[in-house]
XYZ file of C-alpha atoms in Angstrom:
368
model
C 27.180 0.459 -6.456
C 24.377 2.992 -6.658
C 22.660 3.138 -10.030
C 23.120 6.253 -12.125
C 20.099 8.541 -12.525
C 18.079 7.813 -15.638
C 18.391 10.546 -18.327
C 15.267 12.654 -18.623
C 14.926 11.940 -22.356
C 14.441 8.230 -21.622
C 12.126 8.638 -18.641
C 8.402 8.260 -18.975
C 7.480 11.903 -18.117
C 9.399 13.087 -21.213
C 6.912 11.215 -23.403
C 3.769 12.288 -21.539
C 3.271 14.904 -24.284
C 4.029 12.833 -27.355
C 3.881 15.670 -29.905
C 6.258 17.816 -27.886
C 8.652 14.878 -27.433
C 8.562 14.125 -31.175
C 9.480 17.662 -32.204
C 12.270 17.853 -29.642
C 13.776 14.554 -30.767
C 13.364 15.523 -34.404
C 15.173 18.828 -33.929
C 17.923 17.383 -31.737
C 18.451 14.358 -33.990
C 18.845 16.229 -37.239
C 20.913 18.992 -35.601
C 23.236 16.305 -34.284
C 23.391 14.695 -37.742
C 24.329 18.043 -39.337
C 26.948 18.696 -36.654
C 28.479 15.253 -37.144
C 28.671 15.629 -40.919
C 30.115 19.121 -40.544
C 32.877 18.041 -38.171
C 33.695 15.086 -40.424
C 33.914 17.305 -43.525
C 36.081 19.960 -41.852
C 38.424 17.304 -40.478
C 38.919 16.054 -44.061
C 40.061 19.521 -45.164
C 36.921 20.698 -46.969
C 36.092 24.414 -47.058
C 33.081 26.050 -45.434
C 31.420 26.415 -48.852
C 31.337 22.636 -49.043
C 29.014 22.623 -46.031
C 26.100 24.102 -47.979
C 25.083 20.717 -49.472
C 25.185 19.225 -45.986
C 22.781 21.875 -44.673
C 20.431 21.247 -47.586
C 20.729 17.488 -47.082
C 19.777 17.821 -43.392
C 16.799 20.061 -44.176
C 15.553 17.648 -46.857
C 16.002 14.697 -44.496
C 14.097 16.560 -41.787
C 11.160 17.157 -44.135
C 11.136 13.604 -45.508
C 11.078 12.106 -42.025
C 8.086 14.307 -41.202
C 6.247 12.704 -44.118
C 7.422 9.264 -43.003
C 6.107 9.871 -39.483
C 2.671 10.710 -40.908
C 2.678 7.556 -43.062
C 3.933 5.341 -40.211
C 1.271 6.750 -37.929
C -1.395 5.777 -40.473
C 0.129 2.330 -41.062
C 0.130 1.522 -37.324
C -3.635 1.031 -37.451
C -3.194 -1.776 -40.008
C -2.664 -5.492 -39.238
C 0.913 -6.613 -38.678
C 1.763 -7.944 -42.162
C 0.416 -4.933 -44.124
C 2.102 -2.674 -41.554
C 5.506 -4.219 -42.244
C 5.047 -4.313 -46.034
C 3.800 -0.734 -46.372
C 6.410 0.611 -43.953
C 9.266 -0.988 -45.904
C 7.793 0.279 -49.177
C 7.472 3.795 -47.755
C 11.079 3.632 -46.513
C 12.389 2.572 -49.950
C 10.428 5.261 -51.795
C 11.531 7.902 -49.275
C 15.154 6.758 -49.675
C 14.935 7.104 -53.448
C 13.381 10.584 -53.194
C 16.017 11.598 -50.647
C 18.828 10.348 -52.895
C 17.453 12.191 -55.962
C 17.068 15.486 -54.093
C 20.461 15.084 -52.456
C 22.148 14.357 -55.805
C 20.421 17.314 -57.443
C 21.451 19.772 -54.716
C 25.025 18.494 -54.872
C 25.203 18.875 -58.664
C 23.595 22.314 -58.531
C 26.204 23.629 -56.117
C 29.332 21.665 -57.067
C 29.098 20.935 -60.780
C 29.340 23.341 -63.695
C 26.397 21.666 -65.409
C 23.764 20.815 -62.778
C 21.710 17.727 -63.376
C 20.804 14.320 -62.096
C 22.574 11.188 -63.213
C 22.607 7.598 -62.019
C 26.127 7.837 -60.648
C 25.272 10.645 -58.245
C 22.075 8.917 -57.117
C 23.891 5.645 -56.410
C 26.634 7.546 -54.553
C 24.128 9.001 -52.080
C 21.702 6.078 -51.950
C 23.469 3.983 -49.291
C 23.991 6.868 -46.847
C 20.407 8.100 -47.312
C 19.006 4.616 -46.738
C 21.116 4.157 -43.603
C 19.934 7.482 -42.151
C 16.244 6.896 -42.898
C 16.355 3.255 -41.782
C 17.947 4.302 -38.500
C 15.350 7.031 -38.054
C 12.542 4.534 -38.800
C 13.941 1.992 -36.333
C 14.107 4.675 -33.655
C 10.548 5.798 -34.459
C 9.062 2.317 -34.132
C 11.243 1.513 -31.133
C 10.033 4.551 -29.169
C 6.411 3.892 -30.104
C 6.720 0.252 -29.086
C 8.224 1.358 -25.775
C 5.310 3.750 -25.177
C 2.760 1.040 -26.012
C 4.429 -1.373 -23.562
C 4.537 1.308 -20.853
C 0.857 2.105 -21.395
C -0.061 -1.572 -21.163
C 1.976 -1.905 -17.962
C 0.123 1.081 -16.468
C -3.229 -0.425 -17.448
C -2.210 -3.783 -15.967
C -1.200 -2.113 -12.706
C -4.539 -0.305 -12.541
C -6.419 -3.551 -13.167
C -4.344 -5.381 -10.541
C -5.041 -2.600 -8.045
C -8.766 -2.738 -8.787
C -8.784 -6.526 -8.467
C -6.906 -6.330 -5.169
C -9.319 -3.696 -3.827
C -12.290 -5.780 -4.919
C -10.868 -8.860 -3.199
C -10.200 -6.922 0.007
C -13.749 -5.558 -0.046
C -15.106 -9.067 -0.567
C -13.122 -10.372 2.403
C -14.369 -7.562 4.643
C -17.973 -8.079 3.562
C -17.621 -11.737 4.505
C -16.918 -10.730 8.116
C -19.679 -8.187 8.725
C -22.701 -10.474 8.063
C -21.201 -13.159 10.304
C -20.875 -10.805 13.270
C -24.274 -9.240 12.548
C -25.957 -12.651 12.548
C -24.513 -13.572 15.953
C -25.432 -10.245 17.521
C -28.983 -10.196 16.169
C -29.407 -13.747 17.396
C -28.371 -12.610 20.896
C -30.750 -9.644 20.775
C -33.549 -11.950 19.684
C -32.821 -14.192 22.674
C -32.918 -11.229 25.066
C -36.245 -10.116 23.598
C -37.700 -13.604 24.058
C -36.504 -13.541 27.660
C -38.171 -10.111 28.016
C -34.898 -8.450 28.952
C -35.791 -5.350 26.979
C -33.340 -2.971 28.651
C -30.389 -5.199 27.823
C -31.733 -5.749 24.300
C -32.019 -1.969 23.792
C -28.512 -1.423 25.123
C -27.149 -4.067 22.787
C -29.020 -2.527 19.847
C -27.558 0.865 20.695
C -24.012 -0.514 20.764
C -24.655 -2.488 17.588
C -25.828 0.699 15.895
C -22.614 2.493 16.887
C -20.513 -0.411 15.681
C -22.295 -0.612 12.317
C -22.021 3.154 11.917
C -18.258 2.751 12.111
C -18.163 -0.130 9.616
C -20.385 1.741 7.142
C -18.408 4.974 7.461
C -15.164 3.271 6.440
C -14.403 1.791 3.056
C -13.837 -1.989 3.147
C -10.350 -1.499 1.708
C -9.388 1.375 4.037
C -6.612 1.198 6.595
C -7.168 2.656 10.049
C -4.878 3.493 12.938
C -4.325 0.878 15.592
C -5.978 3.146 18.161
C -9.112 3.290 15.977
C -9.065 -0.484 15.618
C -8.743 -0.947 19.373
C -11.621 1.448 20.076
C -13.791 -0.464 17.598
C -12.734 -3.718 19.225
C -13.728 -2.398 22.645
C -17.116 -1.386 21.240
C -17.569 -4.909 19.900
C -16.578 -6.392 23.261
C -19.138 -4.204 25.021
C -21.780 -5.838 22.829
C -20.511 -9.308 23.637
C -20.187 -8.485 27.327
C -23.964 -8.026 27.378
C -24.140 -11.744 26.636
C -21.312 -13.152 28.714
C -20.977 -10.577 31.518
C -18.086 -11.541 33.837
C -17.256 -14.648 31.848
C -15.687 -12.406 29.199
C -12.581 -10.705 30.595
C -10.716 -8.664 27.940
C -7.347 -7.049 28.627
C -5.456 -4.607 26.395
C -1.762 -3.753 26.415
C -1.099 -1.256 23.618
C 2.288 0.383 23.159
C 1.735 4.124 22.622
C 4.435 4.078 19.909
C 2.233 1.970 17.633
C -1.054 3.777 18.352
C -0.942 5.566 14.981
C 0.294 2.584 12.968
C -1.948 1.672 10.024
C -3.587 -1.717 9.492
C -6.622 -3.058 7.578
C -9.866 -2.101 9.302
C -11.653 -4.752 11.376
C -8.637 -7.025 11.221
C -8.685 -7.944 14.914
C -12.432 -8.310 15.476
C -12.677 -11.814 13.897
C -9.738 -12.972 16.040
C -11.487 -11.845 19.221
C -14.755 -13.337 17.972
C -12.917 -16.603 17.416
C -11.584 -16.485 20.975
C -15.059 -15.829 22.366
C -16.503 -18.772 20.480
C -13.823 -21.318 21.424
C -12.553 -20.020 24.782
C -15.352 -18.117 26.529
C -18.467 -19.974 25.351
C -17.511 -23.608 26.197
C -16.169 -22.840 29.694
C -18.431 -22.104 32.625
C -15.861 -19.764 34.163
C -15.260 -18.052 30.821
C -11.823 -16.904 29.776
C -9.486 -13.946 29.472
C -8.785 -12.453 26.056
C -5.516 -10.543 25.903
C -4.680 -8.129 23.084
C -1.041 -7.023 22.962
C 0.448 -4.551 20.466
C 4.101 -3.505 20.515
C 6.819 -2.039 18.326
C 9.553 -4.507 17.353
C 12.233 -2.692 15.391
C 10.374 -1.129 12.476
C 7.502 -3.600 12.635
C 4.250 -3.865 14.560
C 3.554 -7.069 16.469
C 0.004 -7.844 17.601
C -0.865 -10.848 19.747
C -4.401 -12.025 20.494
C -4.386 -14.807 23.104
C -6.986 -16.441 25.332
C -7.031 -18.728 28.362
C -9.383 -21.273 26.816
C -8.841 -24.974 26.192
C -6.539 -24.262 23.268
C -5.896 -26.710 20.464
C -6.789 -30.367 20.617
C -6.699 -33.296 18.242
C -10.488 -33.483 18.105
C -11.262 -29.805 17.612
C -9.703 -27.346 15.208
C -9.968 -23.599 15.574
C -8.730 -22.629 12.157
C -12.137 -21.480 10.890
C -15.280 -19.829 12.124
C -18.715 -21.275 11.637
C -19.194 -19.447 8.358
C -15.962 -20.772 6.854
C -14.094 -17.459 7.066
C -12.102 -16.504 10.170
C -8.378 -17.143 10.340
C -8.029 -18.032 6.658
C -9.802 -14.773 5.838
C -7.431 -12.742 8.048
C -4.441 -14.441 6.462
C -5.703 -13.509 2.997
C -6.348 -9.884 3.990
C -2.806 -9.582 5.328
C -1.434 -11.036 2.107
C -3.459 -8.532 0.079
C -2.351 -5.598 2.231
C 1.353 -6.421 2.729
C 2.246 -9.165 0.259
C 4.992 -11.413 1.653
C 6.125 -8.693 4.078
C 4.062 -9.947 7.028
C 3.901 -12.805 9.513
C 0.798 -14.665 10.711
C 1.211 -17.517 13.204
C -1.245 -19.505 15.315
C -0.643 -22.012 18.048
C -0.795 -22.920 21.708
C -0.037 -20.146 24.178
C 2.803 -20.524 26.738
C 0.305 -20.966 29.564
C -2.272 -22.835 27.499
C -5.090 -21.428 25.461
C -4.905 -20.277 21.873
C -2.585 -17.594 20.493
C -2.520 -15.660 17.216
C 0.523 -13.509 16.399
C 0.586 -10.958 13.576
C 3.546 -8.889 12.431
C 3.633 -6.294 9.657
C 5.579 -3.140 8.691
C 5.107 0.003 10.766
C 3.314 2.504 8.497
C 1.907 5.919 9.317
C 0.560 6.739 5.855
C -2.732 5.420 4.458
C -1.744 3.035 1.604
C -5.236 2.568 0.182
C -7.910 5.020 1.212
C -8.361 7.258 4.200
C -10.737 5.836 6.764
C -13.330 7.858 8.611
C-alpha cells in the first residue's frame, strides 16, 4: 500500500522559519481550543452570552503561553536538571495565574458580586493545568524534533565530507603511482638518447596530467571521457611496449554517457600491463568491454596474459593500491549497489568485471 503524503505542518520545510511556524501553530491551536469549548458549551444548552468567558479564557491562555515560550526559550540554555526544575516551576506558576484570571473573569460576568474565592480557583485549576501542560509538552516536543533534525542534517553533511575526502585520498593514491612509472620510462629513454620518443611521451604525459588536474578527485565523468583518457594513457605506455601492447575497445554507444568515478579503469589497465604485457616476450592483448545490461552498466577489463597462479597474486599493484583501491572507490560511489569480480578469463588471462547502476546525472561534482 502506498504511504499517504505527509501533512505540510509536520514536514521539515514548515519549520524552516521557526518564528513563522510558532505564530501559526499558536493561532491555530488556541482558535481550535476556543472552537472546541464553544461547541461543547452550545451542545450542553448554554446561551451565546455564556461564551464570553470562554473567549476571555482563550485570550488569557494565548498571552500566558507567549510568556511561557519566552521563559522556556531562556531555560533551554541551562543544564538538564535546572531546565526541568525551572520549567515545571514556571508551568505551576503560570497555571495558578491562569486559574486566578479565569476565575475572576467568570465571577465578573456571571456573578452578582464579582470577586475571587478559593472555590472558583480550584474549579478552574485542573483544566488550566491540563491545557498549559499539553501546550508545554507540544512546545518541547517540537523543539526536540527540530534539534534532532538539525543534528541529522549536520551528520549527513559530515558523512558526505568524509566520503568525499576518502574518495579524494583514493584518487591521489593512484596518480603518483602512474606518474612514477611514466617518469621512470622517460628517464630510461633519455639515458638511451631516444630524445624524440622521450619528448613525445612527455607531451602525452602533459595532456594526461592536464585532464587529471582539471577534474576534481571526487568527480564522476562519462564513460566516453574515461575511455578517451584511457586511450591517452595507453598511447604513453605504447611508447614503451610498442607492438607488445595491443589494446582493444568495445564500447556500447548506449552507455557512452553513463557516469562513473574518474580514472576508475586506468589502474585496471595498468595492472594488466604489469602482469600480462611486461612478463611475456610477445606481449598481450588488453580488452575493454562496456555494455548495457538492463539498467546497469557492465565493464570488463581482460588480458591474454598468464592469468592467476598459486605462486603469484595479482590482487595489488606495487604500491599496495590497485584492485583493493578500485573496490573501495566503487563502495564509496555506489554503496552495496555494485559488483566487482576478478578471476581467470574463459580463454586464460586475467579478467576484472565491474557492474554499477546506469546514471546520466553527476552525483558528486561536474567534471571538466
